[in-house]
Structures are given as structure tokens and as C-alpha cells.
XYZ file of C-alpha atoms in Angstrom:
735
model
C -271.803 -132.240 -14.685
C -268.023 -132.773 -14.891
C -268.083 -131.820 -18.587
C -269.979 -128.639 -17.769
C -267.509 -127.729 -15.026
C -264.575 -128.192 -17.418
C -266.322 -125.877 -19.870
C -266.798 -123.405 -17.039
C -263.115 -123.522 -16.111
C -261.996 -123.062 -19.723
C -264.387 -120.122 -20.150
C -262.926 -118.428 -17.082
C -259.343 -118.857 -18.261
C -260.049 -117.578 -21.751
C -261.871 -114.544 -20.404
C -264.863 -114.682 -22.711
C -267.579 -114.509 -20.041
C -268.401 -112.658 -16.846
C -270.349 -112.641 -13.603
C -271.296 -110.286 -10.799
C -268.690 -108.382 -8.828
C -268.351 -105.557 -6.306
C -266.906 -103.160 -8.873
C -268.466 -100.332 -10.826
C -267.374 -97.961 -13.578
C -267.317 -94.215 -12.936
C -267.412 -92.044 -16.055
C -268.290 -88.469 -16.852
C -267.966 -85.385 -19.005
C -266.269 -82.198 -17.772
C -267.632 -78.942 -19.227
C -267.463 -75.177 -18.635
C -270.480 -72.964 -17.738
C -271.449 -72.814 -21.447
C -271.276 -76.637 -21.569
C -268.192 -76.624 -23.804
C -265.952 -79.607 -23.177
C -262.802 -79.240 -21.084
C -259.789 -81.327 -22.103
C -256.806 -82.288 -19.951
C -258.714 -81.888 -16.686
C -257.316 -84.055 -13.886
C -259.938 -86.183 -12.101
C -259.138 -87.764 -8.713
C -261.500 -90.205 -6.969
C -260.926 -90.635 -3.203
C -262.694 -93.126 -0.936
C -264.242 -91.414 2.089
C -263.660 -94.349 4.458
C -260.095 -95.245 3.426
C -257.032 -94.046 1.541
C -258.034 -95.755 -1.749
C -257.659 -93.407 -4.740
C -257.842 -93.475 -8.536
C -257.168 -90.823 -11.159
C -257.874 -90.077 -14.817
C -257.528 -87.240 -17.330
C -260.257 -86.006 -19.677
C -259.625 -86.569 -23.371
C -260.371 -84.447 -26.400
C -264.070 -85.214 -26.009
C -264.030 -84.102 -22.356
C -264.702 -87.647 -21.189
C -263.013 -89.729 -18.496
C -263.564 -93.342 -17.399
C -262.450 -95.162 -14.234
C -262.827 -98.932 -14.208
C -262.630 -101.348 -11.230
C -263.988 -98.891 -8.670
C -265.190 -100.747 -5.534
C -268.695 -99.819 -4.414
C -268.803 -97.202 -1.678
C -268.825 -93.490 -0.901
C -266.291 -91.207 -2.613
C -265.223 -87.617 -3.128
C -264.456 -86.776 -6.739
C -262.056 -83.842 -7.300
C -261.498 -82.148 -10.689
C -258.620 -79.740 -11.393
C -257.681 -77.537 -14.377
C -255.373 -74.511 -14.587
C -258.076 -72.252 -16.041
C -260.916 -73.243 -13.726
C -261.769 -73.380 -10.084
C -261.072 -76.783 -8.499
C -264.314 -78.558 -7.678
C -265.258 -81.388 -5.338
C -268.419 -83.473 -5.285
C -269.662 -86.391 -3.194
C -270.495 -89.550 -5.126
C -272.174 -92.832 -4.156
C -271.028 -95.821 -6.222
C -273.194 -98.956 -6.242
C -272.204 -102.456 -7.344
C -272.305 -103.023 -11.101
C -273.370 -99.468 -11.898
C -271.847 -97.216 -14.565
C -273.103 -93.688 -13.886
C -272.326 -91.098 -16.581
C -272.297 -87.658 -14.962
C -271.747 -84.145 -16.285
C -269.407 -81.973 -14.180
C -269.574 -78.222 -14.738
C -266.454 -76.296 -13.663
C -266.571 -72.614 -12.703
C -264.160 -70.046 -14.115
C -261.238 -69.235 -11.846
C -257.857 -70.693 -10.993
C -256.817 -73.991 -9.515
C -255.480 -72.228 -6.405
C -258.894 -70.891 -5.410
C -260.797 -72.438 -2.517
C -262.449 -75.711 -3.461
C -266.058 -76.507 -2.707
C -267.855 -79.670 -1.660
C -271.459 -79.533 -2.849
C -274.417 -81.829 -2.312
C -274.291 -85.446 -3.416
C -274.717 -85.912 -7.152
C -276.710 -89.104 -6.821
C -278.113 -90.187 -3.463
C -279.520 -93.322 -5.052
C -278.962 -95.460 -8.139
C -281.517 -94.170 -10.679
C -280.746 -96.959 -13.172
C -281.668 -99.887 -10.913
C -284.985 -101.706 -11.302
C -284.946 -102.119 -7.510
C -282.249 -100.193 -5.613
C -280.419 -102.045 -2.815
C -280.110 -100.826 0.761
C -276.542 -99.684 1.442
C -275.084 -100.064 4.935
C -271.717 -98.549 5.926
C -269.300 -99.395 8.709
C -270.517 -96.290 10.547
C -274.065 -97.693 10.444
C -272.781 -100.947 11.926
C -270.765 -99.302 14.708
C -273.584 -96.891 15.670
C -276.503 -99.365 15.590
C -277.067 -100.851 19.071
C -275.637 -104.369 19.181
C -274.992 -104.548 15.431
C -271.231 -105.118 15.682
C -271.517 -108.217 17.898
C -270.167 -111.355 16.228
C -273.575 -113.087 16.305
C -275.630 -110.093 15.136
C -277.424 -109.389 11.870
C -278.899 -106.104 13.125
C -277.046 -104.266 10.366
C -279.600 -105.927 8.072
C -282.765 -106.099 10.192
C -282.506 -102.451 11.340
C -282.206 -101.032 7.808
C -283.945 -103.436 5.400
C -287.762 -103.484 5.315
C -289.440 -106.834 5.883
C -286.312 -108.400 7.409
C -286.255 -109.998 10.853
C -284.768 -112.845 12.872
C -287.206 -115.711 13.417
C -286.276 -119.102 14.945
C -282.648 -117.899 14.763
C -282.676 -117.424 10.984
C -282.718 -114.316 8.847
C -285.984 -113.794 6.942
C -286.475 -111.276 4.129
C -289.631 -110.645 2.101
C -291.324 -113.686 3.573
C -288.587 -116.284 3.003
C -285.247 -117.350 4.441
C -283.463 -118.392 1.253
C -280.834 -115.651 1.002
C -277.504 -115.435 -0.833
C -274.225 -114.202 0.651
C -271.398 -112.770 -1.410
C -268.100 -111.569 0.024
C -265.973 -109.258 -2.107
C -268.343 -110.036 -4.966
C -267.773 -113.805 -4.813
C -270.581 -116.177 -3.720
C -270.497 -118.256 -0.554
C -272.901 -121.005 -1.743
C -275.126 -123.035 0.575
C -277.995 -125.169 -0.738
C -279.000 -126.468 2.714
C -282.200 -124.972 4.121
C -281.822 -123.375 7.569
C -279.459 -126.050 8.842
C -276.985 -123.602 10.415
C -277.407 -120.556 12.624
C -273.836 -119.284 12.937
C -272.707 -116.233 10.935
C -270.123 -116.388 8.166
C -268.108 -113.388 9.438
C -267.984 -110.791 12.200
C -269.819 -107.520 11.329
C -266.749 -105.622 12.571
C -264.949 -106.970 9.470
C -267.428 -105.294 7.081
C -266.566 -102.028 5.353
C -269.988 -101.784 3.677
C -272.778 -104.013 2.406
C -275.486 -103.840 -0.235
C -278.669 -105.741 0.594
C -281.169 -106.485 -2.188
C -284.600 -108.118 -1.856
C -285.663 -108.343 -5.471
C -285.443 -106.774 -8.880
C -282.238 -108.719 -9.550
C -280.521 -108.566 -12.886
C -279.732 -111.854 -14.600
C -276.378 -111.848 -12.785
C -278.072 -112.787 -9.503
C -280.965 -114.735 -8.111
C -280.048 -118.276 -7.033
C -281.706 -117.383 -3.720
C -284.801 -115.279 -4.285
C -285.626 -113.539 -1.029
C -282.460 -111.608 -0.288
C -278.898 -111.045 -1.427
C -276.216 -109.630 0.865
C -273.071 -108.493 -0.952
C -270.384 -107.722 1.636
C -267.399 -105.492 0.934
C -264.921 -106.365 3.692
C -262.368 -104.087 5.272
C -259.356 -104.021 2.992
C -256.415 -102.512 4.884
C -256.655 -99.149 3.137
C -258.284 -97.902 6.369
C -255.049 -98.544 8.291
C -251.491 -97.216 8.278
C -249.831 -100.153 10.025
C -252.510 -99.933 12.693
C -254.688 -102.309 14.627
C -257.694 -102.366 16.936
C -258.330 -104.336 20.097
C -262.009 -104.609 21.033
C -263.181 -106.060 24.344
C -266.910 -106.564 24.849
C -268.790 -107.740 27.934
C -272.343 -107.738 29.258
C -275.323 -109.472 30.805
C -275.713 -113.250 30.522
C -271.923 -113.437 30.917
C -271.451 -112.496 27.299
C -268.129 -111.453 25.837
C -267.364 -110.207 22.341
C -263.686 -109.681 21.633
C -261.662 -109.006 18.509
C -258.166 -107.999 17.522
C -257.491 -106.779 13.987
C -254.696 -105.050 12.141
C -253.926 -103.896 8.654
C -251.923 -101.644 6.424
C -251.083 -100.904 2.833
C -248.441 -99.751 0.397
C -248.858 -98.600 -3.184
C -249.253 -102.209 -4.371
C -250.323 -104.269 -1.383
C -253.108 -103.947 1.214
C -253.988 -106.410 3.965
C -256.455 -106.815 6.817
C -256.500 -109.648 9.394
C -258.779 -110.247 12.384
C -259.373 -112.847 15.096
C -262.655 -112.986 17.039
C -263.838 -114.766 20.167
C -267.271 -114.611 21.792
C -269.403 -116.491 24.328
C -272.781 -116.034 26.029
C -275.413 -117.700 28.214
C -278.072 -116.464 25.758
C -277.159 -118.037 22.437
C -280.428 -119.064 20.721
C -284.032 -117.892 20.920
C -285.449 -119.540 24.076
C -288.659 -121.643 24.028
C -289.829 -120.032 27.318
C -289.388 -116.678 29.033
C -286.740 -118.332 31.208
C -283.260 -118.688 29.740
C -282.244 -122.276 30.542
C -279.322 -124.284 29.135
C -278.620 -121.701 26.421
C -274.880 -121.146 26.269
C -273.004 -120.404 23.087
C -269.552 -119.421 21.923
C -267.301 -119.227 18.927
C -263.887 -118.445 17.506
C -263.293 -116.853 14.122
C -260.562 -115.697 11.769
C -260.893 -113.410 8.756
C -258.533 -111.856 6.229
C -258.727 -109.830 3.046
C -255.759 -108.918 0.874
C -255.164 -107.241 -2.465
C -252.024 -106.938 -4.570
C -251.572 -104.823 -7.696
C -249.484 -106.850 -10.107
C -249.555 -103.896 -12.513
C -251.758 -100.940 -13.326
C -254.055 -103.368 -15.154
C -253.957 -106.475 -12.953
C -254.922 -107.067 -9.349
C -255.167 -110.161 -7.140
C -257.677 -110.235 -4.265
C -258.192 -112.732 -1.425
C -260.999 -112.997 1.120
C -261.023 -115.869 3.599
C -262.693 -116.880 6.829
C -262.716 -119.770 9.287
C -265.188 -119.983 12.134
C -266.300 -122.520 14.747
C -269.411 -122.172 16.940
C -271.042 -124.283 19.611
C -274.541 -123.853 21.053
C -276.509 -125.473 23.834
C -280.061 -126.182 22.652
C -282.252 -124.118 25.031
C -284.518 -126.100 27.355
C -287.967 -125.722 28.803
C -288.214 -126.286 32.555
C -289.542 -129.821 31.921
C -286.584 -130.601 29.630
C -284.181 -129.265 32.239
C -285.655 -131.428 35.004
C -285.520 -134.454 32.718
C -281.825 -133.840 32.102
C -281.976 -132.952 28.382
C -278.595 -131.601 27.298
C -278.684 -131.358 23.500
C -275.983 -129.369 21.688
C -275.176 -128.025 18.249
C -271.680 -127.639 16.792
C -271.011 -125.747 13.587
C -267.996 -124.964 11.439
C -267.819 -122.675 8.462
C -264.944 -121.630 6.223
C -264.741 -119.894 2.854
C -261.809 -118.828 0.659
C -262.242 -116.658 -2.417
C -259.485 -115.621 -4.814
C -260.082 -113.062 -7.579
C -257.970 -111.929 -10.498
C -259.105 -108.530 -11.758
C -257.899 -107.428 -15.190
C -258.678 -104.129 -16.910
C -258.563 -104.517 -20.689
C -259.187 -100.826 -21.295
C -261.640 -98.053 -20.410
C -264.941 -99.651 -19.512
C -263.775 -103.273 -19.895
C -263.197 -105.353 -16.784
C -262.578 -109.090 -16.401
C -262.643 -110.962 -13.092
C -261.899 -114.653 -12.550
C -262.727 -116.035 -9.094
C -262.214 -119.612 -7.899
C -263.879 -120.185 -4.515
C -264.314 -122.821 -1.807
C -266.858 -123.121 1.013
C -266.855 -125.667 3.852
C -269.894 -125.969 6.115
C -270.649 -128.457 8.879
C -273.600 -128.815 11.251
C -273.480 -131.423 14.016
C -276.473 -131.986 16.316
C -275.810 -134.056 19.432
C -278.877 -135.523 21.151
C -278.889 -136.899 24.693
C -280.001 -140.199 26.302
C -283.053 -138.637 27.974
C -284.539 -137.128 24.795
C -288.002 -138.435 23.782
C -286.535 -138.917 20.329
C -282.768 -139.323 20.507
C -281.490 -137.744 17.340
C -278.042 -137.436 15.823
C -277.334 -135.351 12.751
C -273.876 -134.700 11.327
C -273.718 -133.070 7.893
C -270.639 -131.797 6.101
C -270.974 -129.867 2.834
C -268.135 -128.736 0.597
C -268.513 -126.423 -2.406
C -265.775 -125.782 -4.963
C -266.535 -123.464 -7.830
C -265.512 -120.758 -10.239
C -267.083 -117.565 -11.476
C -265.845 -115.280 -14.229
C -266.863 -111.745 -15.050
C -266.685 -109.601 -18.141
C -268.215 -106.147 -17.688
C -268.437 -103.891 -20.736
C -269.414 -100.230 -20.629
C -269.912 -99.032 -24.190
C -271.771 -95.805 -24.898
C -275.344 -96.321 -23.743
C -274.805 -99.966 -22.762
C -273.633 -101.494 -19.468
C -273.278 -105.182 -20.327
C -272.485 -108.139 -18.073
C -272.186 -111.693 -19.308
C -270.918 -114.773 -17.587
C -271.112 -118.126 -15.881
C -270.876 -119.383 -12.335
C -270.780 -122.978 -11.177
C -269.816 -125.138 -8.248
C -269.391 -128.802 -7.459
C -270.917 -129.916 -4.151
C -270.085 -132.872 -1.927
C -272.283 -133.755 1.059
C -271.501 -136.337 3.719
C -274.518 -136.772 5.994
C -274.992 -139.075 8.987
C -278.487 -139.182 10.464
C -279.760 -141.318 13.333
C -282.991 -141.862 15.307
C -283.656 -143.767 18.529
C -287.227 -143.432 19.856
C -287.434 -143.575 23.646
C -290.301 -146.097 23.517
C -288.558 -148.741 21.391
C -284.855 -147.971 21.967
C -284.206 -149.265 18.472
C -281.492 -147.120 16.907
C -281.505 -146.576 13.145
C -278.843 -144.633 11.262
C -278.311 -143.548 7.689
C -275.010 -142.473 6.104
C -275.233 -140.732 2.732
C -272.241 -139.396 0.789
C -273.711 -137.424 -2.120
C -272.432 -135.245 -4.937
C -274.001 -132.688 -7.230
C -273.573 -129.219 -8.572
C -275.004 -126.110 -10.172
C -273.964 -124.335 -13.375
C -275.517 -121.039 -14.413
C -274.845 -118.723 -17.358
C -276.275 -115.291 -17.988
C -276.239 -112.215 -20.183
C -277.496 -108.865 -18.985
C -277.647 -105.352 -20.432
C -278.489 -102.010 -18.889
C -279.368 -99.781 -21.833
C -279.818 -96.022 -21.395
C -281.219 -94.551 -24.651
C -281.856 -91.189 -22.987
C -280.662 -89.623 -19.736
C -284.114 -90.109 -18.184
C -284.762 -93.726 -19.249
C -282.953 -96.968 -18.386
C -283.974 -100.380 -19.735
C -282.728 -103.518 -17.970
C -282.968 -106.958 -19.514
C -281.289 -110.307 -19.250
C -281.516 -114.079 -19.343
C -280.176 -116.661 -16.878
C -279.862 -120.387 -17.640
C -279.316 -122.787 -14.707
C -278.743 -126.542 -14.484
C -278.789 -128.551 -11.239
C -277.433 -132.081 -10.973
C -277.992 -133.979 -7.709
C -280.828 -135.986 -6.212
C -282.807 -134.724 -9.211
C -281.712 -133.235 -12.539
C -283.336 -129.904 -13.357
C -282.823 -127.000 -15.738
C -284.410 -123.564 -15.825
C -284.401 -120.555 -18.140
C -285.278 -117.404 -16.215
C -285.776 -114.055 -17.999
C -285.569 -110.675 -16.210
C -286.791 -107.317 -17.526
C -287.102 -103.908 -15.892
C -287.178 -100.189 -16.508
C -286.615 -96.954 -14.620
C -287.699 -93.460 -15.584
C -286.131 -90.411 -13.950
C -288.524 -87.476 -14.023
C -286.620 -84.361 -15.160
C -286.057 -81.560 -12.636
C -287.773 -83.513 -9.829
C -285.225 -86.349 -10.093
C -287.933 -88.777 -8.956
C -287.436 -92.313 -10.297
C -290.359 -94.538 -11.331
C -289.425 -98.175 -11.874
C -290.917 -101.552 -12.692
C -289.611 -105.123 -12.852
C -290.581 -108.667 -13.796
C -288.370 -111.695 -13.246
C -288.270 -115.453 -12.810
C -285.894 -117.418 -10.568
C -284.786 -120.982 -9.904
C -283.435 -122.175 -6.539
C -281.563 -125.484 -6.412
C -282.685 -127.968 -3.715
C -280.458 -129.404 -0.954
C -278.585 -132.621 -1.671
C -278.991 -134.429 1.654
C -282.271 -136.195 2.419
C -283.350 -139.123 4.558
C -284.749 -142.430 3.350
C -284.951 -146.157 4.061
C -285.367 -147.386 7.676
C -285.193 -143.807 8.994
C -288.509 -143.114 7.309
C -290.123 -146.193 8.868
C -289.126 -145.061 12.361
C -290.232 -141.471 11.698
C -293.567 -142.588 10.279
C -294.235 -145.040 13.130
C -293.195 -142.911 16.101
C -293.671 -139.336 14.892
C -296.311 -139.599 12.111
C -293.864 -138.121 9.595
C -293.661 -138.877 5.895
C -291.003 -137.905 3.384
C -291.260 -136.876 -0.259
C -288.393 -136.066 -2.673
C -287.412 -132.376 -2.885
C -287.255 -130.473 -6.141
C -286.073 -126.933 -6.828
C -288.136 -123.839 -6.095
C -289.350 -121.765 -9.049
C -290.335 -118.156 -8.442
C -291.993 -115.303 -10.268
C -291.640 -111.722 -9.031
C -293.305 -108.443 -9.995
C -292.348 -105.107 -8.521
C -293.241 -101.436 -8.966
C -291.450 -98.649 -7.166
C -290.893 -94.942 -6.711
C -287.754 -93.249 -5.391
C -288.058 -89.658 -4.197
C -284.832 -87.773 -3.425
C -285.354 -84.367 -1.842
C -282.596 -82.229 -0.352
C -280.521 -85.372 0.084
C -283.331 -87.195 1.871
C -284.249 -90.400 0.034
C -287.668 -92.032 0.258
C -288.070 -95.325 -1.587
C -291.443 -97.030 -2.019
C -292.044 -100.484 -3.506
C -295.005 -102.751 -4.165
C -294.120 -106.375 -4.848
C -295.639 -109.788 -5.409
C -293.759 -113.092 -5.393
C -295.278 -116.428 -6.455
C -293.322 -119.559 -5.514
C -293.846 -123.147 -6.620
C -292.214 -125.755 -4.340
C -291.573 -123.060 -1.720
C -288.638 -124.019 0.537
C -289.388 -124.204 4.255
C -288.392 -126.492 7.097
C -289.985 -128.617 9.788
C -288.868 -129.531 13.309
C -288.351 -133.268 13.811
C -290.298 -134.156 16.933
C -288.695 -132.542 19.998
C -285.169 -132.739 18.620
C -284.880 -129.064 17.485
C -283.515 -130.347 14.180
C -284.947 -128.541 11.153
C -285.318 -130.642 8.025
C -286.311 -129.234 4.631
C -289.758 -129.348 3.105
C -291.495 -127.697 0.155
C -295.011 -126.254 -0.084
C -296.852 -126.544 -3.399
C -297.553 -122.821 -3.829
C -296.808 -119.706 -1.760
C -297.618 -116.083 -2.502
C -295.922 -113.119 -0.846
C -297.608 -109.765 -1.358
C -296.766 -106.424 0.147
C -295.390 -102.939 -0.022
C -292.420 -101.440 1.740
C -290.700 -98.114 2.324
C -287.253 -96.927 3.331
C -286.284 -93.418 4.376
C -282.724 -92.193 4.877
C -281.696 -88.702 5.877
C -278.511 -86.785 5.116
C -276.440 -85.503 8.020
C -278.641 -82.852 9.587
C -277.044 -79.871 11.323
C -273.742 -81.739 10.859
C -274.799 -84.004 13.741
C -277.932 -86.095 13.174
C -278.759 -88.999 10.828
C -282.074 -90.872 10.744
C -283.450 -93.954 9.003
C -286.726 -95.849 8.746
C -287.738 -99.187 7.200
C -291.404 -100.206 6.948
C -292.976 -103.344 5.486
C -296.588 -104.500 5.157
C -296.790 -107.997 3.698
C -298.595 -111.333 3.848
C -297.108 -114.803 3.282
C -299.668 -117.471 2.410
C -299.454 -121.025 1.112
C -301.829 -123.239 -0.792
C -301.882 -126.918 -1.674
C -300.049 -129.869 -0.220
C -296.530 -130.281 1.084
C -294.748 -131.499 -2.046
C -291.388 -132.547 -0.639
C -289.426 -133.183 2.525
C -290.188 -134.489 5.990
C -293.437 -133.257 7.512
C -296.513 -134.074 9.573
C -298.321 -130.875 8.566
C -301.746 -131.286 6.927
C -302.642 -128.077 5.069
C -306.201 -127.146 4.091
C -307.198 -128.901 0.890
C -308.683 -125.934 -0.969
C -307.922 -122.694 0.883
C -304.893 -120.526 1.611
C -303.094 -120.842 4.951
C -300.509 -118.562 6.522
C -296.838 -119.504 6.556
C -295.207 -119.148 9.985
C -292.938 -116.391 8.575
C -295.962 -114.116 8.214
C -295.967 -110.837 10.141
C -298.174 -108.205 8.537
C -296.354 -105.025 9.651
C -292.679 -104.669 10.494
C -291.182 -101.264 11.320
C -287.710 -100.196 12.416
C -286.735 -96.575 12.966
C -283.549 -95.131 14.332
C -281.323 -92.102 14.644
C -277.818 -91.323 15.803
C -276.325 -87.965 16.665
C -272.921 -86.660 17.632
C -272.612 -84.838 20.940
C -269.984 -82.544 22.453
C -266.766 -83.990 23.863
C -266.439 -86.556 21.038
C -269.448 -88.615 22.046
C -272.561 -89.907 20.263
C -275.973 -91.424 20.986
C -277.983 -93.901 18.900
C -281.594 -95.016 19.411
C -283.635 -97.686 17.573
C -287.318 -98.584 17.869
C -288.629 -101.889 16.508
C -292.321 -102.724 15.977
C -294.039 -105.881 14.785
C -297.739 -106.639 14.413
C -297.214 -110.252 15.556
C -296.225 -113.531 13.894
C -298.507 -116.497 13.221
C -300.113 -118.103 16.302
C -299.795 -121.894 16.065
C -300.957 -122.616 12.478
C -303.184 -119.515 12.213
C -305.086 -117.782 10.878
C -304.857 -115.851 14.169
C -301.656 -113.896 14.823
C -299.836 -113.193 18.059
C -300.136 -109.745 19.719
C -298.167 -106.755 18.446
C -294.891 -105.846 20.128
C -292.583 -102.831 20.502
C -289.000 -102.789 21.739
C -286.283 -100.158 21.916
C -282.472 -100.208 21.819
C -279.971 -97.568 22.906
C -276.229 -96.948 22.551
C -273.888 -94.294 23.908
C -270.285 -93.965 22.745
C -267.363 -91.712 23.545
C -263.803 -91.336 22.299
C -260.932 -90.613 24.678
C -258.243 -89.138 22.486
C -257.212 -90.825 19.239
C -256.736 -94.322 20.603
C -259.392 -95.145 23.196
C -263.177 -95.320 22.827
C -266.017 -96.929 24.786
C -269.621 -97.896 24.047
C -272.526 -98.886 26.311
C -275.648 -100.453 24.783
C -279.031 -101.564 26.077
C -281.020 -103.967 23.888
C -284.753 -104.398 24.571
C -284.581 -101.631 27.178
C -288.070 -102.276 28.570
C -287.445 -106.043 28.857
C -290.572 -106.680 26.776
C -291.130 -110.414 26.315
C -293.275 -111.734 23.496
C -293.738 -114.906 21.481
C -292.152 -115.148 18.056
C -294.145 -118.297 17.367
C -296.177 -120.813 19.372
C -296.374 -124.528 18.603
C -295.864 -123.850 14.926
C -295.956 -126.931 12.730
C -292.830 -125.684 10.968
C -290.637 -124.086 13.657
C -291.773 -124.710 17.236
C -292.081 -122.171 20.076
C -289.712 -119.230 20.540
C -289.574 -116.023 22.610
C -287.631 -112.869 21.944
C -284.485 -112.168 23.958
C -284.740 -110.400 27.339
C -283.004 -107.110 28.088
C -279.256 -107.145 27.505
C -276.796 -104.530 28.787
C -273.418 -104.607 27.073
C -270.231 -102.582 27.205
C -267.311 -102.308 24.835
C -263.826 -100.832 24.955
C -261.794 -100.256 21.779
C -258.077 -99.459 21.644
C -256.359 -98.419 18.414
C -252.618 -99.042 18.202
C -249.686 -98.711 15.819
C -247.085 -101.378 15.102
């Protein structure tokens, strides 16, 4: 493993390999009405949410290329002395390289410019397009900008929901996080519930559920690539946000930023607390406080026109009371959970020439989860795990003619220090285990997006992964896909097939701990190996008058499916693997343009099943699955629907409404499911001048209470949150 990491470091420094990033390449051809090329046309790309700009000039072939363009929404402006200046909207997605023809009208540069409809409202080259979420979506979705919220995902991404305080997507909860294109690795399964950063620090995010190129895929079920606020949104300005609401909750942040021609910076500090921290096990909210403090920064510095340095860093600390039932409260149970999380990513971005981009990114992630049991617990449990990840990724992206090539490696070294203890109430014999462990993951890939004709895109790649830890495993995972854009209609038909490998967690329990668990709790433990997945997907994207409807049918087969089990009554989740799990379903997303210059709407619908078969093959469990038949996994909810809209009103105000429907999660161990449920959220906001604004939100307006799971073998009993009324005041200032 050390030898492989040295090879990885040398590869990054020599710049011969590459990995995923947040950048894209924008290129195009400028022509006149007879489709003759136009030389010496000036092309300016302007970000719509900040002051970021880039420029280029068309050459003798009428072509221009802009490299290192961050993903987001832009206005592209083209000027020439003999033609009318034109403007177009453009959506840029991560890793894409759209080649677009711009047709200029005869006239003069001084004539009135025009902004026409968006050129591409989706990415027609992707085998499975991601869901893009902007800062406006976050600010206008009820409750989405709270420090503990992931509503910016669950309200827009089909098949995504919060269950036992963890994010689930497409039937699993193994998801990857990337910030500024750099991974924040975590091989532990559902051992933490705190968030890695405040949603108010996000400029935009791309959320994928499948169809990954060979660049991605260490976590199969979802990938969230966050583009943080950069400082280009500010001119030596800051924001002070004060939030308050029911259950004595507060949600406060101060941030500031600015930029010059070479340097941009953004810094924030967040504090929050509540009496409703985790999903309660009863309709009553008892012993359920939570709070946290966080710090985040992103910075970029242009060393030259070809070189840029970028930094993204975060430090956060959270503490939760483990919610009680009435019986636990009377018995005096006072369990708690403390968590710390910090990541620091540094990226050097170098442009070798048009269409050639190198990035080198060393990164570090620190994660700690500490469970503190009490003396009156039936099973007094202590768990204190610290994980540290140090790694490097490098990126070489090449756009050459009909090819958009990425090749690279990514690897990290992991150190775990885990202390685990049990003391059954009946015996009062305490047993502890202390395990310092090391391991790591190295992955290399090559990927090409080949476009032989304007209407056809072929995607193909290969990823090779090696894991060294409690077990040694290697995997070779191919990915292939295609998309066909139907002429004139602009509909996109796509298909995909891919394989994935997910590395297992390092920390396990063994020795005397197992004897106590087996004697007092009927648990057994088996070694954990990596999960291996196979995914098929077919889809159709229909853009019409800037509406976008995306349909997908998918099937995922998983061997050694990662899940987790609750240890007795301790509320500690420990990893396990199921021999085989299949996830089957279809999903749809619908996004509208801005209607009547006021209204935007969105919808996300999923219909899926999550079923397992065979024995539990690894981890700590007392679950006895059927020997020959399929059984439902507790993540299973057949239908999930979210729909919402926001509209601007007179006097600088706006209203946003969301409706959430679920057909019901698994009841106990199934096959019956819990009853269906419907909830609604509402927000109203108003600006008072340029500096002051206020928002009032109501979550679960009807105070509908329903079970998320009951006595599940894997996750225990949980209810949804009761109605919450929150308010927020924001003040923008200069310094």
C-alpha cells in the first residue's frame, strides 16, 4: 500500500494522470446566417450568480475554447463589428465539453443585444444526467438552508429521503461527497449523522444516482458534488443570518467574502441548537437536544493566466442527545452522541492549452463519532471511533476534436482508532476493545466521451481499485453508455451499464466483545468484505419550451450489500452485509423554466423496490433472513414523490410550497408496509431594501405524525418530525 501511494504521489506531480473535477470546457463555432465562419469574434462568458468571467477570441476556423470553467449557469456574449451582439444562456455541467454553433445576425455591435432561450437545458451527452441544485433553490426551499438539513437533496432528487437520520438514495445509504471536485472520503457505514457543511455555504450542487463514468463510483447509490460559494458573489460584503423557531431551535451564521482580479475568498461561521435533533422513537419528543458549531472557507488565487490555487476547508463539531421513549426517560437513560468532522482540500489547476486541464489535489478528512452510554442502560455501551484520511487525486482532462477524455488516479491512506465497550446490566462485567487500524484505497481510471456525430455520444471507461485493510481486495469495473439526441425534437434517449466496487469499513469488533454480545444479545459477527454492484439504466430526456422531463428505469444488483444493525437498545449502528440485494425501479424529474417571469416548479417521483436474498454475510447481527425467498430491506418505500413551486410576489416578496408523499416504509421486517403519508411545507420571504430580508417557514404544516419504521431488525423505531415553525432574518453589510 505504501508503494502504491508513492506511485500515486509521483503520478500527481508529473501530471500524467487525471481525476474528476468541478470544471468543464466550453467550446463553439461562430458563424453568420449562411453558416460561414466568423473570425476575430470576441466571446465573453459571465456567471449569472457571481462576477466570474472568462473571454476568448475565435480563430481562423471560427472556433473558440474556454478551459477550467466551473459548473454553473452562465450568459455567453459574442461581439463583432459587422454583426449584431448576441447573448445566450448556457448551463455548464461538471466534466462536460459542449460544442455549440452560434449564429450571429447581420448588424452592428452597437445594436440592442438579445437574450434568447437556453441553448441546452440538460446535458445531452450524459448517460444519466445529474440533478442540479442552485443557491436559489436552497434559499427558497422550506427549511433547506438550515445547518442540519439535506432538503436541497430530498426535495429535488427522486428516490431520496431521510430515514433513521441518514440520507438514502436509490435504495441505499452509501453516498459520496465531493467539495470543489475533491472527495471527502468516509468508509464507515452510517456511523455519523452530522453534516459536513452548512447548505448556506453552497453555490450549487450536482447530485447523481447512477450512470457514473469511470471517474466516479466508490459509493454506488449517490454522489453529491458541491460547488461552494467562492467570494465572487461579494464585493467586500458579508451576511449575518439569525434563525429561530419552535423546539427552541436557532440557526445562525455570519459570512463574508470578496475578490480582486487574482484572489477570491469566502469565510463563514455557523452555530445552531435545537430540542428536536434526531428522529424520535415515539410521537413525544423527549431528551432530544442537539447543537453544533462550524467553520467553512473557500479561496482561490490566480498565480498566472494558466495556474490557479484553490482551497476548501471545514471544521464542525456536533452533539446530540439520544432521544428517549417514556420508559427510558423514567429509568433515567441519558445517552449522548458527540461528533467532529473536518476536511481540507487544496487544488492546483493548470491549463496546458486549449482543451487541456491538469488538477492536482491533496486532501485530508478527520471524522470522529463518540457514543456515551449511561449507567441505567440495559446494555451500557461505549463507542469512540476516530478516522483520518489523507490522500491525493490528480486530473488530466483532454478535449480533442470528438473526444472528451479523462484519465487518472485517486488514493488515500486511512487510520482508524476505535474503542468499543459493553457492560450488560445483568452481569455488570465490562469488556472493552481498542483497535488502532490502518488501510487505504487506490483507484485508477480512464474514460472517454466520444461524439462521432452531433446526435450520438458514446461513453466508455475502466476503473481499477485496490483496497488494503482488514481484507485485501481488488476490482476491475467497466462502464459503458450511450446517448442519442433525436434531431429537431432534441429528445435524448440513453442507456448505461456499469460495475462498481465499494471498500468496506476498517473498524470491526472481535474477541471478548463477541462473547458478551453473543451471550446477552444473541449477536454474532462475521468479517466484512467490499460490496460489488452491477447497474443497468435506460432513460429518456424530453426538453420542451425550456421544460425538462427526465425519465429513467434502473436496476441495481449488489453482492455483500452494506447495511447496519442496532446493537441492542444502545442506538449504536454497526455495519453488516447482506448476501444479495436487488433495487429495481423507475423515476422521473420535471423542472420548469421561469414562467411569467415569476413562477418556477419542480417534481421528483420514484417507484422502486429494495429486496434482499440469502444470509447476512458480514458484520454484527441477530437477523435471520428467509432461507430461500426474497425479503424487503428496511429502506424500501415503493413510491416517493416531492413537488414544489416558488413564485415572486409584489413588494419584493416570494412564496414557496412543497408537498411530500410516501407510500410507507417497511413495517417491522415486512412484507407488510406502513401506511402512506403526506406532508406539506411552506415559506414566505420578503426583502426590505438592499440589506434586510426575512423568511418565515412552516415544516409539516398539518403536524402529520407517521412511523418511518417500527421494530426493524436493522434500524429500530422512528417517527417523522412534528410541525416546526421557524423564522429567519438576514442582514447584508459592507466592510
